[in-house]
PDB file of C-alpha atoms in Angstrom:
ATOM      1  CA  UNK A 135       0.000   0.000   0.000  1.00 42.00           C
ATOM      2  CA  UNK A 136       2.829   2.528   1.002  1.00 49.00           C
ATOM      3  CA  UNK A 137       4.055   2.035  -2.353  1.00 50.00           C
ATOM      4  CA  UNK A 138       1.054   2.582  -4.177  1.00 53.00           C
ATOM      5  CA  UNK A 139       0.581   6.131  -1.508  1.00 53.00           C
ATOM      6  CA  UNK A 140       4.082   7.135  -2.415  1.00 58.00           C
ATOM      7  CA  UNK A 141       3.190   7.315  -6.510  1.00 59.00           C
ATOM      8  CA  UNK A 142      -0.049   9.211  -5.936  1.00 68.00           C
ATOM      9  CA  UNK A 143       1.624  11.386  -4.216  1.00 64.00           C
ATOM     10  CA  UNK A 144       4.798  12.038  -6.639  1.00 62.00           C
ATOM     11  CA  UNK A 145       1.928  12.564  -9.294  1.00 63.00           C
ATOM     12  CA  UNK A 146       0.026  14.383  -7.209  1.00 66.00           C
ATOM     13  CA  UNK A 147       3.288  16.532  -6.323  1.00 60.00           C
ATOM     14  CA  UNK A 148       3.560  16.573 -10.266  1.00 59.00           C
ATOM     15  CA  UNK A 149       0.678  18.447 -10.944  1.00 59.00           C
ATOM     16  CA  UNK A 150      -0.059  20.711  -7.938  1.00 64.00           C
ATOM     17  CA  UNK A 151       4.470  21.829  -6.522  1.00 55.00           C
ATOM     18  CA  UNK A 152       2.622  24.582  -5.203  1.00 62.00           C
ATOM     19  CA  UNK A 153       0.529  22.660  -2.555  1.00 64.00           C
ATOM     20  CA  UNK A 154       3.497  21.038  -0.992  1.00 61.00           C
ATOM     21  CA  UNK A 155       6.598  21.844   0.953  1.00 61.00           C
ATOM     22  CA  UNK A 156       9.800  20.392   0.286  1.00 59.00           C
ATOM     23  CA  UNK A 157       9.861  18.991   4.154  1.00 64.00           C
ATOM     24  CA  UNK A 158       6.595  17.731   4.018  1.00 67.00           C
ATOM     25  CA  UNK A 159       8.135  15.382   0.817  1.00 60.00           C
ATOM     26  CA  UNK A 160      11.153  14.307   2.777  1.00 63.00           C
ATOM     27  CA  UNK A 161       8.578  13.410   5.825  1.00 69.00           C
ATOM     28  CA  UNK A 162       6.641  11.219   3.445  1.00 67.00           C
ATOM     29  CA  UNK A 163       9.191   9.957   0.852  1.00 63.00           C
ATOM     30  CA  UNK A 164      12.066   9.270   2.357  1.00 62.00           C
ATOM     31  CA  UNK A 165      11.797   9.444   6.849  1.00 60.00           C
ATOM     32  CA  UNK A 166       8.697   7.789   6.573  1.00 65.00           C
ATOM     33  CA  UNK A 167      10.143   4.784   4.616  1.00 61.00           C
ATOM     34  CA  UNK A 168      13.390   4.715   6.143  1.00 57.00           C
ATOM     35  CA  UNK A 169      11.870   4.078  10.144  1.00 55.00           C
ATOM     36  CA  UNK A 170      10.016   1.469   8.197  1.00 55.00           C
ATOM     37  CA  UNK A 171      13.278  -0.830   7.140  1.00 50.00           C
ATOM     38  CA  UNK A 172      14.920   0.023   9.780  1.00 54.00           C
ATOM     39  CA  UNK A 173      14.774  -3.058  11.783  1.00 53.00           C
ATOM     40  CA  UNK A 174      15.245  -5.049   8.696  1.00 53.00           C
ATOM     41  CA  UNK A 175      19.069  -3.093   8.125  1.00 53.00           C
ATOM     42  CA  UNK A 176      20.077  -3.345  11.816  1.00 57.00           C
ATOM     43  CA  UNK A 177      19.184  -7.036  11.445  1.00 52.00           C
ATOM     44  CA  UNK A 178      21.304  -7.284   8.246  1.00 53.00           C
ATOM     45  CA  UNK A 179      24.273  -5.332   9.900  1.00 53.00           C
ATOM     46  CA  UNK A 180      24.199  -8.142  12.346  1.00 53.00           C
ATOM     47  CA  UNK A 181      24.406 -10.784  10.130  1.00 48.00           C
ATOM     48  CA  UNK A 182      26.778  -9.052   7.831  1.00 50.00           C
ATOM     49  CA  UNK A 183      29.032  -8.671  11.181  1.00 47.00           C
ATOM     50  CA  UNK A 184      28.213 -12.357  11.996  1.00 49.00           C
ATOM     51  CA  UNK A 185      29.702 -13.338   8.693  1.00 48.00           C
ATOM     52  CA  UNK A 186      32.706 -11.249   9.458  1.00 45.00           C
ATOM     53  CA  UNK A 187      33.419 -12.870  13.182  1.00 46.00           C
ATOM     54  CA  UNK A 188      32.876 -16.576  12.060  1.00 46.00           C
ATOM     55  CA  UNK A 189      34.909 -16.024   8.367  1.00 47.00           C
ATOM     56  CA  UNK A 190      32.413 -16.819   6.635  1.00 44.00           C
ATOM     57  CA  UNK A 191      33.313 -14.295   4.082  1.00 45.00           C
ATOM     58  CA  UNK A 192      32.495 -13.239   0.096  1.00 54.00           C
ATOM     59  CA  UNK A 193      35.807 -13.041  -0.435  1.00 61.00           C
ATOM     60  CA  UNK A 194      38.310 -15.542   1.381  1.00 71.00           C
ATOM     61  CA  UNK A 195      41.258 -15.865  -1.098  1.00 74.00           C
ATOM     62  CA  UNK A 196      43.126 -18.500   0.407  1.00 76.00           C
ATOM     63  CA  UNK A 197      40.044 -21.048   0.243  1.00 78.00           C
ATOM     64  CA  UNK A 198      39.640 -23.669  -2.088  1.00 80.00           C
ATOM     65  CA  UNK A 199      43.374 -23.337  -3.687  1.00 79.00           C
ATOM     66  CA  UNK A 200      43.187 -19.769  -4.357  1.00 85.00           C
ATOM     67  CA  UNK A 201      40.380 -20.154  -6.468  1.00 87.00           C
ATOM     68  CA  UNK A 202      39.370 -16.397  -5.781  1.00 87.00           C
ATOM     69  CA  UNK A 203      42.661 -14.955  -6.136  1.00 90.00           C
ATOM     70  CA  UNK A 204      42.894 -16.513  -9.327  1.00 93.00           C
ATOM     71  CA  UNK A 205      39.310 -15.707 -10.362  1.00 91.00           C
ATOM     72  CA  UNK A 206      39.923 -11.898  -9.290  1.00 90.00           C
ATOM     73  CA  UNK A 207      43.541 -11.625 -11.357  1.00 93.00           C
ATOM     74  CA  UNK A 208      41.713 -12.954 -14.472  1.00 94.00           C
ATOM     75  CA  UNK A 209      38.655 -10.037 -13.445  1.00 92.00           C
ATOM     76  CA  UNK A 210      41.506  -7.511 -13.658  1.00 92.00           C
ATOM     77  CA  UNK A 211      43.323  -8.832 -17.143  1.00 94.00           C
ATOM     78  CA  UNK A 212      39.718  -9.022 -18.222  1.00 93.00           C
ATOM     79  CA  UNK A 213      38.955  -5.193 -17.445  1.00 91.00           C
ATOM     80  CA  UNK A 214      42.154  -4.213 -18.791  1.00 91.00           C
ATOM     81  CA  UNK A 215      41.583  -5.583 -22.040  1.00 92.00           C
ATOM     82  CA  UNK A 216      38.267  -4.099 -22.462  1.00 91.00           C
ATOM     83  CA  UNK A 217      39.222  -1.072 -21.887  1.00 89.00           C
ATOM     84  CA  UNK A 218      41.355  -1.041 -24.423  1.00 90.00           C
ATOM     85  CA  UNK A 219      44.896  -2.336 -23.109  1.00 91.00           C
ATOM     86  CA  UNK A 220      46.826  -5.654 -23.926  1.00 92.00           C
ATOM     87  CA  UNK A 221      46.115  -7.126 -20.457  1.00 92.00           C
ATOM     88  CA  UNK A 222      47.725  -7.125 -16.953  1.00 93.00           C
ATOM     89  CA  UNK A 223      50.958  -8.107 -16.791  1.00 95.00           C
ATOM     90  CA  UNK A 224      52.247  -9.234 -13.040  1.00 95.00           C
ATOM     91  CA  UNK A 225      55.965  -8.899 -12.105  1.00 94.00           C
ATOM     92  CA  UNK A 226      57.411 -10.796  -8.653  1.00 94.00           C
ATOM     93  CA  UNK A 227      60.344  -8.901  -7.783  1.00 88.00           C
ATOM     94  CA  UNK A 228      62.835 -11.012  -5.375  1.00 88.00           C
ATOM     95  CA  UNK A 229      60.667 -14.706  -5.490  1.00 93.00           C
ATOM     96  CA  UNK A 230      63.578 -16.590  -3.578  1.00 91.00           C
ATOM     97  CA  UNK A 231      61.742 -14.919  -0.462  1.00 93.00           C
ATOM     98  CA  UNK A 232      59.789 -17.744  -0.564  1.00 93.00           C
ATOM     99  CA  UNK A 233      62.600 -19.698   0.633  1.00 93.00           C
ATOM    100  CA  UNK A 234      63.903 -17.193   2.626  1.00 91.00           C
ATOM    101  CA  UNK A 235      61.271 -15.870   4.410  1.00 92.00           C
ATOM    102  CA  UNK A 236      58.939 -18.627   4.960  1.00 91.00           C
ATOM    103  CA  UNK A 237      60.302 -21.092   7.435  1.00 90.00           C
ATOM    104  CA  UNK A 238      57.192 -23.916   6.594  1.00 94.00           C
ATOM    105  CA  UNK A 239      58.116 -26.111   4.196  1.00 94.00           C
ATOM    106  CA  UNK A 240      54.537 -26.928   3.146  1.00 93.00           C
ATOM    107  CA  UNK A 241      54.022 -23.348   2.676  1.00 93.00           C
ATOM    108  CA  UNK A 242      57.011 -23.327   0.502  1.00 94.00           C
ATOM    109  CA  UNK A 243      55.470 -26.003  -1.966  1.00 94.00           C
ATOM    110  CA  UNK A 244      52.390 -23.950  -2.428  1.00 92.00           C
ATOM    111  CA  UNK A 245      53.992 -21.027  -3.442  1.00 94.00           C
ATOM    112  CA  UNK A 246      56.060 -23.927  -5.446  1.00 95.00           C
ATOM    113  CA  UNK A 247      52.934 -24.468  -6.643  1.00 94.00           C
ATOM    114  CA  UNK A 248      51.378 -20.992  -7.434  1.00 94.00           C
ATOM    115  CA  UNK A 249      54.202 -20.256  -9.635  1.00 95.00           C
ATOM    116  CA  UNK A 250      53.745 -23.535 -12.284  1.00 95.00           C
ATOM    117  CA  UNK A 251      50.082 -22.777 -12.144  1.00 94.00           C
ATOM    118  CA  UNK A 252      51.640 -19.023 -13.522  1.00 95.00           C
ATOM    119  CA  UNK A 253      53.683 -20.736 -16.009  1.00 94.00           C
ATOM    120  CA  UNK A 254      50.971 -23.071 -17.402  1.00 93.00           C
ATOM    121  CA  UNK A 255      48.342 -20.028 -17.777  1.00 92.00           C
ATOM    122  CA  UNK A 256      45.543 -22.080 -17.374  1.00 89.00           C
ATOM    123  CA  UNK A 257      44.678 -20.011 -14.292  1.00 93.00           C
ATOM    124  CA  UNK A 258      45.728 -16.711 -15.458  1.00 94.00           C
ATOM    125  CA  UNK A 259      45.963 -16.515 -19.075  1.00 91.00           C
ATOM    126  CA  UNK A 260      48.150 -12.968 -18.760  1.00 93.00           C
ATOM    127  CA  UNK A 261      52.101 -12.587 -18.566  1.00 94.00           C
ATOM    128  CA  UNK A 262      53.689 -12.959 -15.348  1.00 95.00           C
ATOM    129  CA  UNK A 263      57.649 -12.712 -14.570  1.00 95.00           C
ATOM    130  CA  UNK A 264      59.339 -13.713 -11.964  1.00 94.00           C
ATOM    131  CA  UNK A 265      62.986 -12.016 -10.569  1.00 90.00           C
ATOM    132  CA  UNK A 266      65.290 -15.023  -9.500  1.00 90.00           C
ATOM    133  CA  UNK A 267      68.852 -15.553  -9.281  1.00 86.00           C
ATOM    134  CA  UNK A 268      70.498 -17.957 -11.550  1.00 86.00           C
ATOM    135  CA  UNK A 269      70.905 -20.817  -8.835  1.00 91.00           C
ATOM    136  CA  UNK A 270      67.005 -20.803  -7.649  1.00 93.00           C
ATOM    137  CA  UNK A 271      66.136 -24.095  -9.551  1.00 94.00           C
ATOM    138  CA  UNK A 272      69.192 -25.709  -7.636  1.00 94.00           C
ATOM    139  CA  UNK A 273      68.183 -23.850  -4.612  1.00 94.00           C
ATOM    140  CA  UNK A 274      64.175 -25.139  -4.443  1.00 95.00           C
ATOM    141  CA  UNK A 275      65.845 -28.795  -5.127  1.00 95.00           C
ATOM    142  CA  UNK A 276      67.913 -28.640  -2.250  1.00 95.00           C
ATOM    143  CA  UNK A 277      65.347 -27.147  -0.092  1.00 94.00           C
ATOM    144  CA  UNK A 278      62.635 -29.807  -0.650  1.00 95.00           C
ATOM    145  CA  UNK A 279      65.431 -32.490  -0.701  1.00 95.00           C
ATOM    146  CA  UNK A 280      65.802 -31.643   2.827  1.00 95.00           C
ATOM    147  CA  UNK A 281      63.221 -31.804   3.973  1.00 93.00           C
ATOM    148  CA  UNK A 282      62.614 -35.124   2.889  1.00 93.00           C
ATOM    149  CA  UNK A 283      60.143 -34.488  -0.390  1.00 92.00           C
ATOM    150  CA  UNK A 284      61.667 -37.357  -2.252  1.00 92.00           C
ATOM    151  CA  UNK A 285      58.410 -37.778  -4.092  1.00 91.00           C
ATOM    152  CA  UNK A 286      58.223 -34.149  -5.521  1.00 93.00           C
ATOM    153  CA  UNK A 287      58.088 -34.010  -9.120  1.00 93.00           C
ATOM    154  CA  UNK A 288      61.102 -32.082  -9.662  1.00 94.00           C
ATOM    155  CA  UNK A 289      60.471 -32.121 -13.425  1.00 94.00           C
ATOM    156  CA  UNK A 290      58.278 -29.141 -12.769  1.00 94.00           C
ATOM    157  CA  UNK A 291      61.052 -27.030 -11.752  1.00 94.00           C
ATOM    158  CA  UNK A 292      63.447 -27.920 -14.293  1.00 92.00           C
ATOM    159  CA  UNK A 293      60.154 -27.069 -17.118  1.00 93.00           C
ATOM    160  CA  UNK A 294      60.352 -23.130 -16.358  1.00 92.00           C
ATOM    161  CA  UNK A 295      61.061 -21.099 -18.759  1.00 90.00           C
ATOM    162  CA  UNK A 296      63.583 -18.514 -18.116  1.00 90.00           C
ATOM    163  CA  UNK A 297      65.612 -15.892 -19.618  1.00 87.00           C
ATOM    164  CA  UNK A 298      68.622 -13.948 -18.397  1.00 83.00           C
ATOM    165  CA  UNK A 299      69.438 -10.504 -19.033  1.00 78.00           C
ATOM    166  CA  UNK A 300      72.964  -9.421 -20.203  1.00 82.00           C
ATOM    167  CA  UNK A 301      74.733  -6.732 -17.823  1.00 82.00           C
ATOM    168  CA  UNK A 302      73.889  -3.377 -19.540  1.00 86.00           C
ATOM    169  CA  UNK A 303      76.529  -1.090 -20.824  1.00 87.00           C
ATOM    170  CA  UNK A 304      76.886   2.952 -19.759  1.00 88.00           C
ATOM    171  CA  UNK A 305      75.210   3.912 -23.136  1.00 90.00           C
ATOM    172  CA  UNK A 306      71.972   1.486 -22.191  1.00 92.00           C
ATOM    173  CA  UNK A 307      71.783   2.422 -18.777  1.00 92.00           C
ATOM    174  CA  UNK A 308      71.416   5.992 -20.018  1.00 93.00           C
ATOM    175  CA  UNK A 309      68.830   5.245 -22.540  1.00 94.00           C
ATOM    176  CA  UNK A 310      67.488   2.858 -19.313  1.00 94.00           C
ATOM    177  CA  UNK A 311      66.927   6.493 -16.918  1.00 95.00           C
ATOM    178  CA  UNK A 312      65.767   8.292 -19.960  1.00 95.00           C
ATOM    179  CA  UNK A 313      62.851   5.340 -20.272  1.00 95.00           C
ATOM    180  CA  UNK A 314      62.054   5.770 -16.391  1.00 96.00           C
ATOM    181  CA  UNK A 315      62.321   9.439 -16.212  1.00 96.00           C
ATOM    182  CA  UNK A 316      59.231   9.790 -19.253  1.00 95.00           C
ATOM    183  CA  UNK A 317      57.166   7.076 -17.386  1.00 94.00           C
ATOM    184  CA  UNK A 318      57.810   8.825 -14.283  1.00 95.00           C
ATOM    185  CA  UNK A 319      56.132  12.063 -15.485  1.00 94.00           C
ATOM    186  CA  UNK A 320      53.348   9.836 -16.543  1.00 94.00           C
ATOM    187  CA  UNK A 321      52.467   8.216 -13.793  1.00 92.00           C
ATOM    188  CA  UNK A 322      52.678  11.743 -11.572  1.00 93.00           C
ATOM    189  CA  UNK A 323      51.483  14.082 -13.846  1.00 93.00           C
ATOM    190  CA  UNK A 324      54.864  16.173 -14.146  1.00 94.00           C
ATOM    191  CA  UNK A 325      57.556  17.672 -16.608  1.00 94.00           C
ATOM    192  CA  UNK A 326      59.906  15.631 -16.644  1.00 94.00           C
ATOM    193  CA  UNK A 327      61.948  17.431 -19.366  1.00 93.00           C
ATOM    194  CA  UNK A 328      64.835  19.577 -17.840  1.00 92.00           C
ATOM    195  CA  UNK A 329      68.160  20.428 -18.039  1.00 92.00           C
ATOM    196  CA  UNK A 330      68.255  20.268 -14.017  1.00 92.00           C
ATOM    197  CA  UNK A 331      66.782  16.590 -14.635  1.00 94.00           C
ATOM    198  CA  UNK A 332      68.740  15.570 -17.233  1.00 93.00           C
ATOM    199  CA  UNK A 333      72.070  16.704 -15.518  1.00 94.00           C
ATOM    200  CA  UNK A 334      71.206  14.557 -12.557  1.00 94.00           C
ATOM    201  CA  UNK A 335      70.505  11.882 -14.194  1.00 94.00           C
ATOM    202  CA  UNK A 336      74.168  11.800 -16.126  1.00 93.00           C
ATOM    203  CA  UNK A 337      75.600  12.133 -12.763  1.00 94.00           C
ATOM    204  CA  UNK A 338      73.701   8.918 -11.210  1.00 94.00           C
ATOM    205  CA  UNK A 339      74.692   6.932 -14.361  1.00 93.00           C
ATOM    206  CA  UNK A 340      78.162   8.105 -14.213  1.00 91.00           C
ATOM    207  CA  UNK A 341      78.048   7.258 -10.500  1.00 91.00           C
ATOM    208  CA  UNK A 342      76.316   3.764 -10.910  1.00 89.00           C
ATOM    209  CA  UNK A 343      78.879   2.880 -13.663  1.00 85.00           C
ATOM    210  CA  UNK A 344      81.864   2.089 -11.361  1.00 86.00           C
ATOM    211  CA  UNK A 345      79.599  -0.383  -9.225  1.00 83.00           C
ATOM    212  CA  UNK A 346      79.794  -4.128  -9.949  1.00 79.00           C
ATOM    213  CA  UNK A 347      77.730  -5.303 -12.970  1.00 77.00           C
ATOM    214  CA  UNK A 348      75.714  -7.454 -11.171  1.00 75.00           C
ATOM    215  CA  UNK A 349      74.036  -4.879  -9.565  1.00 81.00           C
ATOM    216  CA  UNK A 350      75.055  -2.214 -11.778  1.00 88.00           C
ATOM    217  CA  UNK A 351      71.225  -2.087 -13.269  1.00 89.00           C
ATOM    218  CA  UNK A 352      69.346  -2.339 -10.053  1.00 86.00           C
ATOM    219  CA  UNK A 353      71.242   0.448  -8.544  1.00 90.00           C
ATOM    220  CA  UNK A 354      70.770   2.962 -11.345  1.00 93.00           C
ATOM    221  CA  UNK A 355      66.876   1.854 -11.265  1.00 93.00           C
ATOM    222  CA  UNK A 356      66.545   2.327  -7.354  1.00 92.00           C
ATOM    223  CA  UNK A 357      68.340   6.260  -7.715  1.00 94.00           C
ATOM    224  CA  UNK A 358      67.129   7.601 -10.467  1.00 95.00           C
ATOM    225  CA  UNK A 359      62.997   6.257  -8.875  1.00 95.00           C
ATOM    226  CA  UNK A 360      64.567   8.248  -5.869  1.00 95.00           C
ATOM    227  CA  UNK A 361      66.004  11.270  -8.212  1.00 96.00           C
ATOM    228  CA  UNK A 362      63.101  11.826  -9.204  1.00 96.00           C
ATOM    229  CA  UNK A 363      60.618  11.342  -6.591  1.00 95.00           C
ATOM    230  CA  UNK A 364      62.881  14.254  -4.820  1.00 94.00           C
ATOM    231  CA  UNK A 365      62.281  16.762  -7.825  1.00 94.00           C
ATOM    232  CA  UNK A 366      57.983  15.881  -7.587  1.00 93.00           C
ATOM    233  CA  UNK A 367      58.672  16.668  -3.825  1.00 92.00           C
ATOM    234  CA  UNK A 368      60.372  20.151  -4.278  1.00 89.00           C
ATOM    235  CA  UNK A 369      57.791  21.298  -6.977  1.00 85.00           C
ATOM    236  CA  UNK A 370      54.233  20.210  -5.341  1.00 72.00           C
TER     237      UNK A 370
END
């Protein structure tokens, strides 16, 4: 009925603004219907909160092998390509954490395990990287050996795919701060084209030069990010 009320009176409102007050609407439309559900929310709240004590939760992305994780990844590659991208593209910087950092070795093999699932892109049908050092193969071996995995299907690790990038000489690294200093701009919004800039970036390249090649590229990376984040500062 309060339904059927509420559309006589918008009609009614319609035809004769002059007859009503803008209060006496709010009273009617809105206060009126709001005491009315108002038990029903507080009893939702409740349950909602209920749901949040006893984790029984929408979204619980370690359940069921990650199957949410995975399903919300392939949302996000999915978005990206409709709005007109190629897709998401996930990096893992420093992976050997994982062996590391987690002390459980049944932890371990499910991050083991995350990664081939990454590889086979039957989960995630995107491009995904991941930054190890040469010896982590021989170093995940040893680890489950160990521990006494003598079953482990080992072929699994020795199946990746990798690639490994060539120290980069002066001349690239330049061309390397150049690339970072116009996606830098980008991403913040700023001019990155000075000759204040572009002095201080010679300088980090000629300082980053003399360091070992190993590390030679992660160095320059880490201060010219840190260059430049100093020059946003100093202008905003």
């Amino acid at each position: 009925m309060s339904g059927r009320v509420n559309k006589d009176l918008v009609e009614d409102w319609l035809f004769q603004k002059s007859n009503y007050k803008t209060q006496d609407l709010y009273q009617e439309l809105i206060h009126k219907s709001r005491m009315c559900y108002r038990e029903e929310l507080e009893l939702t709240r409740t349950i909602k909160w209920q749901n949040y004590t006893t984790k029984a939760l929408l979204f619980d992305f370690k359940a069921q092998g990650y199957a949410q994780s995975w399903a919300a990844i392939r949302d996000i590659h999915t978005l990206a390509c409709a709005s007109g991208m190629r897709g998401l593209i996930i990096l893992f910087d420093e992976f050997e954490d994982v062996l590391s950092n987690i002390t459980n070795i049944a932890h371990q093999e499910i991050a083991f395990q995350n990664l081939f699932q990454f590889f086979a892109g039957q989960q995630f049908q995107g491009m995904s990287f991941f930054a190890v050092t040469p010896e982590f193969v021989s170093k995940c071996r040893n680890r489950l050996i160990s521990k006494g995995r003598w079953d482990y299907d080992y072929a699994q690790l020795d199946a990746l795919s990798t690639f490994e990038m060539s120290p980069l000489e002066l001349s690239q690294l330049q061309e390397l701060t150049i690339k970072i200093k116009d996606f830098h701009g980008i991403a913040y919004g700023w001019d990155t084209n000075s000759s204040a800039i572009e002095l201080g970036l010679t300088a980090i390249v000629k300082k980053t030069g003399t360091i070992a090649v190993q590390d030679r590229t992660r160095q320059t990376i880490k201060e010219v990010v840190k260059f430049l984040d100093r020059q946003l500062e100093e202008i905003e």
